Every structure is written in C-alpha cells, then in structure tokens.
Amino acid sequence: MPYLIRCLQSVEAQTLPADRFELIAVDDGSKDGTGAYLDEFAARTAVPTTVIHQANSGGPSGPRNVGLARARGRYVFFLDADDFLGFEALERMVAIADKAGTDVVLGKMVGVNRGAAGSMWGRHDEERVDIFDSRVIYTLSAQKLFRRELLTRHGITFDEKMRNGEDAIFTMEAYLRGAGVSVVSEYVCYYLVGRDDGLHVTRSGSYEPRFEALEALVELIAELVPEGPKRDFMMARPFTVGLIQQFGPGVLKESEEVRAHKLELAAPITKYWTPGVAKLIKVNERLRLECVARGRLDLLADIHRYIAARHTPKVVRAEQGDAAYLVYPHFRKPEAGLPDSAFEMTVPEWAPSKRLQAPARSKPGQSKPTPTLARRVVRRVRRDMKRWKSSV
C-alpha cells in the first residue's frame, strides 16, 4: 500500500475478458492494510481472485512459488504490487504467444519515477526472437508471461535460498529451456514504479548475495549451453550486467579486506571469462573485467581514473592485418601483462561520446590515404565557401 491500489485497478481494467484469467494474490505478512484490501477487492471484483495470507517469508521467491503452485491457467504472469499493467497487456501477450507457440513473452516496460531497460524493444512486435542474437537476455526480471506447462515440466521455480537475483535465474532457465521468446514492443505492457521511499529489494543488501546470484547464473548457462559462440554470447550478460558493477570506481575506496573478498567471490565466475566472451564486449569494460580476472586491482584503479577523466584513447593499427587497438593505460606495458587482445576493437566503440574508428591504412608509397572523389569535391566546396566569405 498504497501502490497496490493502482496495481489492482490495472488488473480489473484488462481488455482480456475477466472470465479468461485469474488473480492469485499472496499477502506475505504485510502490516500496512494490504491483507484487508485484498480481501475487499476479491469480494467485489469480476476477476476470479484468490487471496492467500501467510507469514512474511523475507523475499519475493516464496510468495511467487506459492502463487505458481495454485495457478491453473495456460500462462502465468508475475505482477509486483508496486507496479501496474497497461490495459491491453494480457490480451496482447497471450495473443502473440498463442500465435507463435512461444513459451515466454516480453511485454514492453517503461519506468515511472525510475529507469527501465530499453534496448530490447524494437519498433514492431516480434513473434519469435533468437535468444542467442537478441537483447532480450538483458532483461531477466520476472515480469513476463510464461507458459505454465514449461515451468511445471522442468520444475522451474524461484530459489527461496537466494537473497538476490532469483528472478534472473528463473527467467534465464525459461529462456534456455523454452520453445521460443516473443516480444511485444508496440504497446507498453508494464509500468515499473519507483517507490517514493526508495525501498526496492533489488537496491538493498550487501555484495555477497550478488556474487552468489552471478555464480548461479553462469553455472546455469554452462549447464544448458555447450561451449562455443552461443555460450559466449549468453555469458557476456552476467559479466557486463553484474560482475563489472561490483568492481566500479567505488571499489577504490573499499578496504583491502573487502577488495580481497570480492576477488575471492569473483573467481568461480571469472573461470568463464574466455577470449570468446571478451571479444563481444567493448574495450573499456573488457579491460576492467580482464583486470578482475587477473586479480590486478592496481591496474583497474589506473583504468578507472583514465575513464573518469573522460580521456579519448588513441586508436592505433597493428603493423600487419586489420586489427586496431585503443590505447588505454598499460597498453603494451610488459610489466602489466595485459595482452593486446584486451585492447583490440571488436565491437563499435564510443569514448566518451565520440565514435572511435581505426585510421585508414595508407597504400604502399603513400604517406596518407587517397581521398575519395566525393571527399575531394566536399573539400573544394568548403575552400571556395571560405574564400567567398572572406571576400564579402
């Protein structure tokens, strides 16, 4: 409360007929009037509603599992009490899942008084995406439509022992075991609400549970995806959204004891840090992760300071071949021990707001590359304009 009021209003307002879905509300030991409001709502709404009252479990996994066990529909959707649905959300998500035969549907999310991931939403709905070539892996929250038969067949539930990241494990397993993923981009299905009091579970707690969740995520990927490019693609996610944040600039202010402990917790994760994963990540992130994997927080500190100063690294080409490198601190410094591959441009690069590109290689006998005809014309026009302006 009071967010629950708008949440339930959005359920009642669904364009999917009320007799086609059920609401299972789990009152997880609330002490703010939530339980009484749920009972009142269930008594008056046209939506078939079951209210379950239980002692506080300490996290979202228990209540979600309780609701999942009671569900009888072909699909389930996990709606947090702080948030609310777009009025056509359920109708659109069910329709695309039925049409495409997919097991998971992502409905477009936007933030209300908070940010929300946006790179996975295109201009149009997608009936089926390839999870090994899609941004959908960068949204692993539980607020999605899941085919219930998939969950029951594989026994996919939320890990009640985990204190953080349990939804990422749940969703990733559904992605990997399911028969496809659909994306609804043309309509906002879900509104993520930022609480005025700032009390979000995902923003609280110490660092240990976050490492625990990351380790569970990489182990799940390793179990379900054979070694190769597909595994590399999936592994890039926990490194760039997870591990790197644990070694942000703030780590420089932490005690030696905490730093050492973080490196110890990172070790089971960085064993999956491979050249195939590294090349999928831009250089400034790759370098930081390489330092973590090598236990070189001294080098990491230099890179953090360089990035904080908003320097633009120089781009240099290899003497032979097409490789190009960004000259960040410790580039080709033998004492640092960082390989050239850690500095190589393998994906589009920006630093800090400028697109970085390798310089054109000169042809034999030329000190500079020959401009194209179009470029020569543009240069001539610019020279003529300058002369004209100076003569006016």
CSV table of C-alpha atoms in Angstrom, one decimal, residues 13-345:
chain,number,residue,atom,x,y,z
A,13,ALA,CA,-9.2,-2.8,-16.4
A,14,GLN,CA,-7.6,-5.5,-18.6
A,15,THR,CA,-9.2,-5.9,-22.1
A,16,LEU,CA,-8.8,-9.6,-21.7
A,17,PRO,CA,-12.3,-10.7,-20.5
A,18,ALA,CA,-12.4,-11.3,-16.7
A,19,ASP,CA,-13.6,-14.9,-17.2
A,20,ARG,CA,-10.4,-15.7,-19.1
A,21,PHE,CA,-7.9,-15.2,-16.3
A,22,GLU,CA,-7.5,-15.4,-12.6
A,23,LEU,CA,-5.7,-13.4,-10.0
A,24,ILE,CA,-3.8,-15.0,-7.2
A,25,ALA,CA,-2.7,-12.5,-4.6
A,26,VAL,CA,-0.2,-13.6,-1.9
A,27,ASP,CA,-0.2,-11.4,1.2
A,28,ASP,CA,3.3,-12.1,2.5
A,29,GLY,CA,2.8,-11.0,6.1
A,30,SER,CA,2.0,-7.3,5.2
A,31,LYS,CA,1.3,-5.0,8.1
A,32,ASP,CA,0.0,-2.0,6.2
A,33,GLY,CA,-3.6,-3.0,5.5
A,34,THR,CA,-2.7,-4.9,2.3
A,35,GLY,CA,-4.4,-8.1,3.5
A,36,ALA,CA,-7.7,-6.4,4.3
A,37,TYR,CA,-7.6,-4.5,1.0
A,38,LEU,CA,-7.0,-7.7,-1.0
A,39,ASP,CA,-10.0,-9.4,0.8
A,40,GLU,CA,-12.2,-6.5,0.0
A,41,PHE,CA,-11.1,-6.5,-3.7
A,42,ALA,CA,-11.7,-10.2,-4.0
A,43,ALA,CA,-15.2,-9.8,-2.7
A,44,ARG,CA,-16.3,-7.2,-5.2
A,45,THR,CA,-14.2,-7.7,-8.4
A,46,ALA,CA,-15.4,-9.6,-11.5
A,47,VAL,CA,-11.9,-11.1,-11.8
A,48,PRO,CA,-11.8,-14.6,-10.1
A,49,THR,CA,-9.4,-13.8,-7.2
A,50,THR,CA,-7.8,-16.0,-4.6
A,51,VAL,CA,-6.1,-14.3,-1.7
A,52,ILE,CA,-3.5,-16.2,0.3
A,53,HIS,CA,-2.4,-14.9,3.7
A,54,GLN,CA,0.9,-16.1,5.1
A,55,ALA,CA,3.7,-15.2,7.5
A,56,ASN,CA,6.4,-13.0,6.0
A,57,SER,CA,8.9,-15.0,4.0
A,58,GLY,CA,11.6,-12.4,3.8
A,59,GLY,CA,11.7,-12.2,0.0
A,60,PRO,CA,9.7,-12.4,-3.3
A,61,SER,CA,10.6,-16.1,-4.1
A,62,GLY,CA,8.3,-17.7,-1.5
A,63,PRO,CA,5.2,-15.8,-2.4
A,64,ARG,CA,5.8,-16.3,-6.1
A,65,ASN,CA,6.2,-20.0,-5.7
A,66,VAL,CA,3.0,-20.2,-3.6
A,67,GLY,CA,1.1,-18.4,-6.4
A,68,LEU,CA,2.7,-20.5,-9.1
A,69,ALA,CA,1.6,-23.7,-7.3
A,70,ARG,CA,-2.0,-22.5,-7.2
A,71,ALA,CA,-2.2,-21.3,-10.8
A,72,ARG,CA,-4.3,-23.2,-13.3
A,73,GLY,CA,-4.1,-21.1,-16.4
A,74,ARG,CA,-2.1,-21.9,-19.5
A,75,TYR,CA,0.1,-18.9,-18.8
A,76,VAL,CA,1.4,-17.2,-15.7
A,77,PHE,CA,2.5,-13.6,-15.2
A,78,PHE,CA,4.2,-12.2,-12.1
A,79,LEU,CA,3.0,-8.8,-11.2
A,80,ASP,CA,4.7,-6.9,-8.4
A,81,ALA,CA,2.4,-4.9,-6.1
A,82,ASP,CA,4.3,-1.7,-6.7
A,83,ASP,CA,3.8,-1.8,-10.4
A,84,PHE,CA,0.8,-1.8,-12.8
A,85,LEU,CA,-0.2,-3.2,-16.2
A,86,GLY,CA,-1.1,-1.5,-19.5
A,87,PHE,CA,-4.8,-2.2,-20.1
A,88,GLU,CA,-4.2,-4.4,-23.2
A,89,ALA,CA,-1.2,-6.1,-21.7
A,90,LEU,CA,-2.6,-9.6,-21.0
A,91,GLU,CA,-4.6,-9.7,-24.2
A,92,ARG,CA,-1.6,-8.8,-26.4
A,93,MET,CA,0.9,-11.1,-24.7
A,94,VAL,CA,-1.5,-14.1,-24.7
A,95,ALA,CA,-2.4,-13.5,-28.4
A,96,ILE,CA,1.3,-13.4,-29.6
A,97,ALA,CA,2.2,-16.5,-27.5
A,98,ASP,CA,-0.8,-18.4,-28.9
A,99,LYS,CA,0.0,-17.3,-32.5
A,100,ALA,CA,3.8,-18.1,-32.3
A,101,GLY,CA,3.7,-21.0,-30.0
A,102,THR,CA,6.4,-19.5,-27.8
A,103,ASP,CA,6.9,-20.1,-24.1
A,104,VAL,CA,8.0,-16.7,-22.9
A,105,VAL,CA,6.7,-13.2,-23.8
A,106,LEU,CA,8.3,-9.9,-23.0
A,107,GLY,CA,5.9,-7.0,-22.9
A,108,LYS,CA,7.4,-3.6,-23.3
A,109,MET,CA,8.3,-2.0,-20.0
A,110,VAL,CA,8.7,1.7,-19.1
A,111,GLY,CA,9.8,3.3,-15.8
A,112,VAL,CA,7.7,5.6,-13.7
A,113,ASN,CA,9.9,7.6,-11.4
A,114,ARG,CA,12.8,5.2,-12.3
A,115,GLY,CA,14.7,3.8,-15.2
A,116,ALA,CA,13.9,0.7,-17.2
A,117,ALA,CA,15.8,-1.3,-19.7
A,118,GLY,CA,15.0,-0.3,-23.3
A,119,SER,CA,17.5,-1.9,-25.7
A,120,MET,CA,15.3,-5.0,-26.3
A,121,TRP,CA,12.3,-3.1,-27.6
A,122,GLY,CA,12.1,-2.5,-31.3
A,123,ARG,CA,9.7,-0.6,-33.4
A,124,HIS,CA,7.5,-3.6,-34.1
A,125,ASP,CA,6.4,-6.7,-32.2
A,126,GLU,CA,8.5,-9.8,-32.8
A,127,GLU,CA,6.7,-13.2,-32.8
A,128,ARG,CA,9.9,-15.1,-32.3
A,129,VAL,CA,13.5,-13.9,-31.5
A,130,ASP,CA,16.7,-15.8,-31.4
A,131,ILE,CA,17.9,-15.5,-27.8
A,132,PHE,CA,21.5,-16.1,-29.0
A,133,ASP,CA,21.3,-13.0,-31.1
A,134,SER,CA,19.0,-10.7,-29.2
A,135,ARG,CA,19.0,-8.1,-26.4
A,136,VAL,CA,16.2,-10.0,-24.5
A,137,ILE,CA,18.9,-11.6,-22.3
A,138,TYR,CA,19.4,-8.1,-20.8
A,139,THR,CA,16.0,-8.2,-19.2
A,140,LEU,CA,15.8,-11.1,-16.7
A,141,SER,CA,13.2,-9.8,-14.3
A,142,ALA,CA,10.2,-12.0,-13.6
A,143,GLN,CA,7.6,-9.6,-15.0
A,144,LYS,CA,7.0,-11.7,-18.2
A,145,LEU,CA,4.4,-14.1,-19.5
A,146,PHE,CA,5.5,-17.7,-19.1
A,147,ARG,CA,3.8,-20.8,-20.4
A,148,ARG,CA,2.9,-22.7,-17.2
A,149,GLU,CA,3.4,-26.2,-18.8
A,150,LEU,CA,7.1,-25.3,-19.5
A,151,LEU,CA,7.6,-24.4,-15.8
A,152,THR,CA,5.9,-27.5,-14.4
A,153,ARG,CA,7.6,-29.8,-16.9
A,154,HIS,CA,11.1,-28.7,-15.9
A,155,GLY,CA,10.3,-27.8,-12.3
A,156,ILE,CA,11.3,-24.2,-12.8
A,157,THR,CA,10.6,-22.3,-9.6
A,158,PHE,CA,12.2,-19.4,-7.7
A,159,ASP,CA,15.2,-20.3,-5.4
A,160,GLU,CA,14.0,-19.4,-2.0
A,161,LYS,CA,17.5,-19.6,-0.6
A,162,MET,CA,18.8,-16.8,-2.8
A,163,ARG,CA,18.7,-13.3,-1.4
A,164,ASN,CA,19.3,-11.6,-4.7
A,165,GLY,CA,18.9,-12.3,-8.4
A,166,GLU,CA,16.5,-15.2,-8.1
A,167,ASP,CA,14.3,-13.8,-10.9
A,168,ALA,CA,17.3,-13.7,-13.3
A,169,ILE,CA,18.0,-17.4,-12.7
A,170,PHE,CA,14.3,-18.3,-13.2
A,171,THR,CA,13.9,-16.2,-16.4
A,172,MET,CA,17.2,-17.4,-17.9
A,173,GLU,CA,16.2,-21.0,-17.4
A,174,ALA,CA,12.9,-20.4,-19.0
A,175,TYR,CA,14.6,-18.7,-22.0
A,176,LEU,CA,17.1,-21.6,-22.4
A,177,ARG,CA,14.6,-24.5,-21.9
A,178,GLY,CA,11.6,-22.9,-23.7
A,179,ALA,CA,10.4,-23.2,-27.2
A,180,GLY,CA,11.0,-19.6,-28.1
A,181,VAL,CA,10.5,-16.0,-27.0
A,182,SER,CA,8.2,-13.3,-28.3
A,183,VAL,CA,8.4,-9.6,-27.8
A,184,VAL,CA,5.6,-7.0,-27.7
A,185,SER,CA,7.1,-3.7,-28.5
A,186,GLU,CA,4.2,-1.8,-30.0
A,187,TYR,CA,2.4,-1.3,-26.7
A,188,VAL,CA,3.5,-0.6,-23.2
A,189,CYS,CA,2.5,-3.6,-21.2
A,190,TYR,CA,4.2,-3.0,-17.9
A,191,TYR,CA,5.0,0.1,-15.8
A,192,LEU,CA,7.9,-0.2,-13.3
A,193,VAL,CA,7.2,2.1,-10.5
A,194,GLY,CA,9.9,3.8,-8.4
A,195,ARG,CA,8.8,3.9,-4.8
A,196,ASP,CA,9.0,7.3,-3.1
A,197,ASP,CA,10.6,5.7,-0.1
A,198,GLY,CA,13.3,4.1,-2.3
A,199,LEU,CA,12.7,0.7,-0.6
A,200,HIS,CA,13.3,-1.7,-3.5
A,201,VAL,CA,14.7,-5.1,-2.7
A,202,THR,CA,17.0,-5.1,-5.7
A,203,ARG,CA,18.7,-1.9,-4.3
A,204,SER,CA,19.3,-3.2,-0.9
A,205,GLY,CA,21.6,-5.7,0.8
A,206,SER,CA,25.4,-6.5,0.8
A,207,TYR,CA,27.6,-7.6,-2.1
A,208,GLU,CA,27.8,-11.3,-1.1
A,209,PRO,CA,24.3,-12.2,-2.4
A,210,ARG,CA,25.0,-10.5,-5.7
A,211,PHE,CA,28.1,-12.6,-6.3
A,212,GLU,CA,26.1,-15.7,-5.3
A,213,ALA,CA,23.5,-14.9,-7.9
A,214,LEU,CA,26.1,-14.2,-10.6
A,215,GLU,CA,27.8,-17.5,-9.9
A,216,ALA,CA,24.4,-19.3,-10.1
A,217,LEU,CA,23.7,-17.6,-13.4
A,218,VAL,CA,27.0,-18.5,-15.1
A,219,GLU,CA,26.7,-22.1,-13.8
A,220,LEU,CA,23.2,-22.4,-15.3
A,221,ILE,CA,24.4,-21.1,-18.6
A,222,ALA,CA,27.3,-23.5,-18.6
A,223,GLU,CA,25.0,-26.4,-17.8
A,224,LEU,CA,22.5,-25.7,-20.5
A,225,VAL,CA,24.6,-24.2,-23.4
A,226,PRO,CA,27.5,-26.1,-24.8
A,227,GLU,CA,30.9,-24.4,-25.2
A,228,GLY,CA,31.0,-22.2,-28.3
A,229,PRO,CA,29.7,-18.9,-29.7
A,230,LYS,CA,26.2,-19.3,-28.2
A,231,ARG,CA,27.6,-19.8,-24.7
A,232,ASP,CA,29.9,-16.9,-25.2
A,233,PHE,CA,27.0,-14.6,-26.1
A,234,MET,CA,25.0,-15.6,-23.1
A,235,MET,CA,28.0,-15.3,-20.7
A,236,ALA,CA,28.6,-11.7,-21.8
A,237,ARG,CA,25.5,-10.7,-19.9
A,238,PRO,CA,26.5,-11.6,-16.3
A,239,PHE,CA,29.9,-10.0,-16.9
A,240,THR,CA,28.6,-6.7,-18.2
A,241,VAL,CA,25.4,-6.6,-16.1
A,242,GLY,CA,26.6,-7.9,-12.8
A,243,LEU,CA,30.3,-8.5,-12.2
A,244,ILE,CA,31.6,-5.2,-13.6
A,245,GLN,CA,29.3,-3.3,-11.3
A,246,GLN,CA,30.9,-5.0,-8.3
A,247,PHE,CA,34.2,-3.5,-9.3
A,248,GLY,CA,33.2,0.0,-10.2
A,249,PRO,CA,35.0,3.2,-9.1
A,250,GLY,CA,33.7,2.7,-5.5
A,251,VAL,CA,35.9,-0.4,-5.1
A,252,LEU,CA,38.9,2.0,-4.8
A,253,LYS,CA,37.5,3.4,-1.6
A,254,GLU,CA,36.8,0.0,0.0
A,255,SER,CA,39.1,-1.7,2.4
A,256,GLU,CA,41.8,-4.1,1.4
A,257,GLU,CA,39.9,-6.9,3.2
A,258,VAL,CA,36.7,-6.2,1.1
A,259,ARG,CA,38.6,-6.0,-2.1
A,260,ALA,CA,40.3,-9.3,-1.4
A,261,HIS,CA,37.0,-10.9,-0.5
A,262,LYS,CA,35.4,-9.6,-3.7
A,263,LEU,CA,38.2,-11.1,-5.8
A,264,GLU,CA,37.7,-14.4,-4.0
A,265,LEU,CA,34.0,-14.4,-4.7
A,266,ALA,CA,34.6,-13.4,-8.3
A,267,ALA,CA,37.0,-16.4,-9.0
A,268,PRO,CA,34.2,-19.0,-9.7
A,269,ILE,CA,32.7,-16.5,-12.2
A,270,THR,CA,35.8,-15.4,-14.0
A,271,LYS,CA,36.7,-19.0,-14.8
A,272,TYR,CA,34.1,-18.5,-17.6
A,273,TRP,CA,36.0,-15.3,-18.8
A,274,THR,CA,37.2,-16.5,-22.2
A,275,PRO,CA,38.5,-14.8,-25.3
A,276,GLY,CA,35.2,-15.6,-27.0
A,277,VAL,CA,33.3,-13.7,-24.3
A,278,ALA,CA,35.8,-10.9,-24.1
A,279,LYS,CA,35.6,-10.0,-27.8
A,280,LEU,CA,31.9,-9.4,-27.5
A,281,ILE,CA,32.5,-6.6,-25.0
A,282,LYS,CA,33.8,-3.0,-25.7
A,283,VAL,CA,37.3,-2.3,-24.7
A,284,ASN,CA,36.8,-0.1,-21.6
A,285,GLU,CA,34.6,-2.8,-20.0
A,286,ARG,CA,36.7,-5.6,-21.2
A,287,LEU,CA,39.9,-4.1,-19.7
A,288,ARG,CA,38.3,-3.8,-16.3
A,289,LEU,CA,37.0,-7.3,-16.4
A,290,GLU,CA,40.4,-8.6,-17.5
A,291,CYS,CA,42.0,-6.9,-14.5
A,292,VAL,CA,39.4,-8.5,-12.2
A,293,ALA,CA,40.0,-11.9,-13.8
A,294,ARG,CA,43.8,-11.5,-13.2
A,295,GLY,CA,43.3,-10.1,-9.7
A,296,ARG,CA,45.1,-6.8,-10.7
A,297,LEU,CA,43.1,-4.2,-8.9
A,298,ASP,CA,46.1,-1.9,-9.1
A,299,LEU,CA,45.7,-1.8,-12.9
A,300,LEU,CA,42.0,-1.5,-12.6
A,301,ALA,CA,42.5,1.7,-10.5
A,302,ASP,CA,44.5,3.3,-13.3
A,303,ILE,CA,41.8,2.5,-15.9
A,304,HIS,CA,39.1,3.9,-13.6
A,305,ARG,CA,41.0,7.1,-13.2
A,306,TYR,CA,41.5,7.4,-17.0
A,307,ILE,CA,37.8,6.8,-17.7
A,308,ALA,CA,36.8,9.3,-15.0
A,309,ALA,CA,38.9,12.0,-16.6
A,310,ARG,CA,36.9,11.5,-19.8
A,311,HIS,CA,40.0,10.9,-22.0
A,312,THR,CA,39.6,9.7,-25.5
A,313,PRO,CA,42.0,6.8,-26.2
A,314,LYS,CA,44.2,6.9,-29.3
A,315,VAL,CA,43.4,4.4,-32.0
A,316,VAL,CA,46.4,2.5,-33.5
A,317,ARG,CA,46.5,-0.2,-36.1
A,318,ALA,CA,48.5,-3.4,-36.0
A,319,GLU,CA,51.6,-3.3,-38.2
A,320,GLN,CA,50.0,-6.2,-40.2
A,321,GLY,CA,46.5,-7.3,-40.5
A,322,ASP,CA,43.3,-5.5,-39.8
A,323,ALA,CA,43.4,-5.3,-36.0
A,324,ALA,CA,43.1,-1.9,-34.3
A,325,TYR,CA,43.7,-1.1,-30.7
A,326,LEU,CA,42.6,1.5,-28.2
A,327,VAL,CA,45.5,2.9,-26.2
A,328,TYR,CA,44.2,2.8,-22.6
A,329,PRO,CA,46.6,2.7,-19.7
A,330,HIS,CA,49.1,-0.2,-19.7
A,331,PHE,CA,48.8,-0.8,-23.4
A,332,ARG,CA,51.8,-2.9,-24.4
A,333,LYS,CA,53.5,-2.4,-21.0
A,334,PRO,CA,55.3,-5.7,-20.3
A,335,GLU,CA,55.1,-5.2,-16.6
A,336,ALA,CA,51.3,-5.1,-16.7
A,337,GLY,CA,51.0,-8.4,-18.6
A,338,LEU,CA,47.8,-7.4,-20.3
A,339,PRO,CA,47.5,-8.9,-23.8
A,340,ASP,CA,47.0,-6.8,-26.9
A,341,SER,CA,43.7,-8.7,-27.4
A,342,ALA,CA,42.3,-6.9,-24.3
A,343,PHE,CA,42.7,-3.5,-26.1
A,344,GLU,CA,41.5,-4.7,-29.6
A,345,MET,CA,38.4,-3.1,-31.1
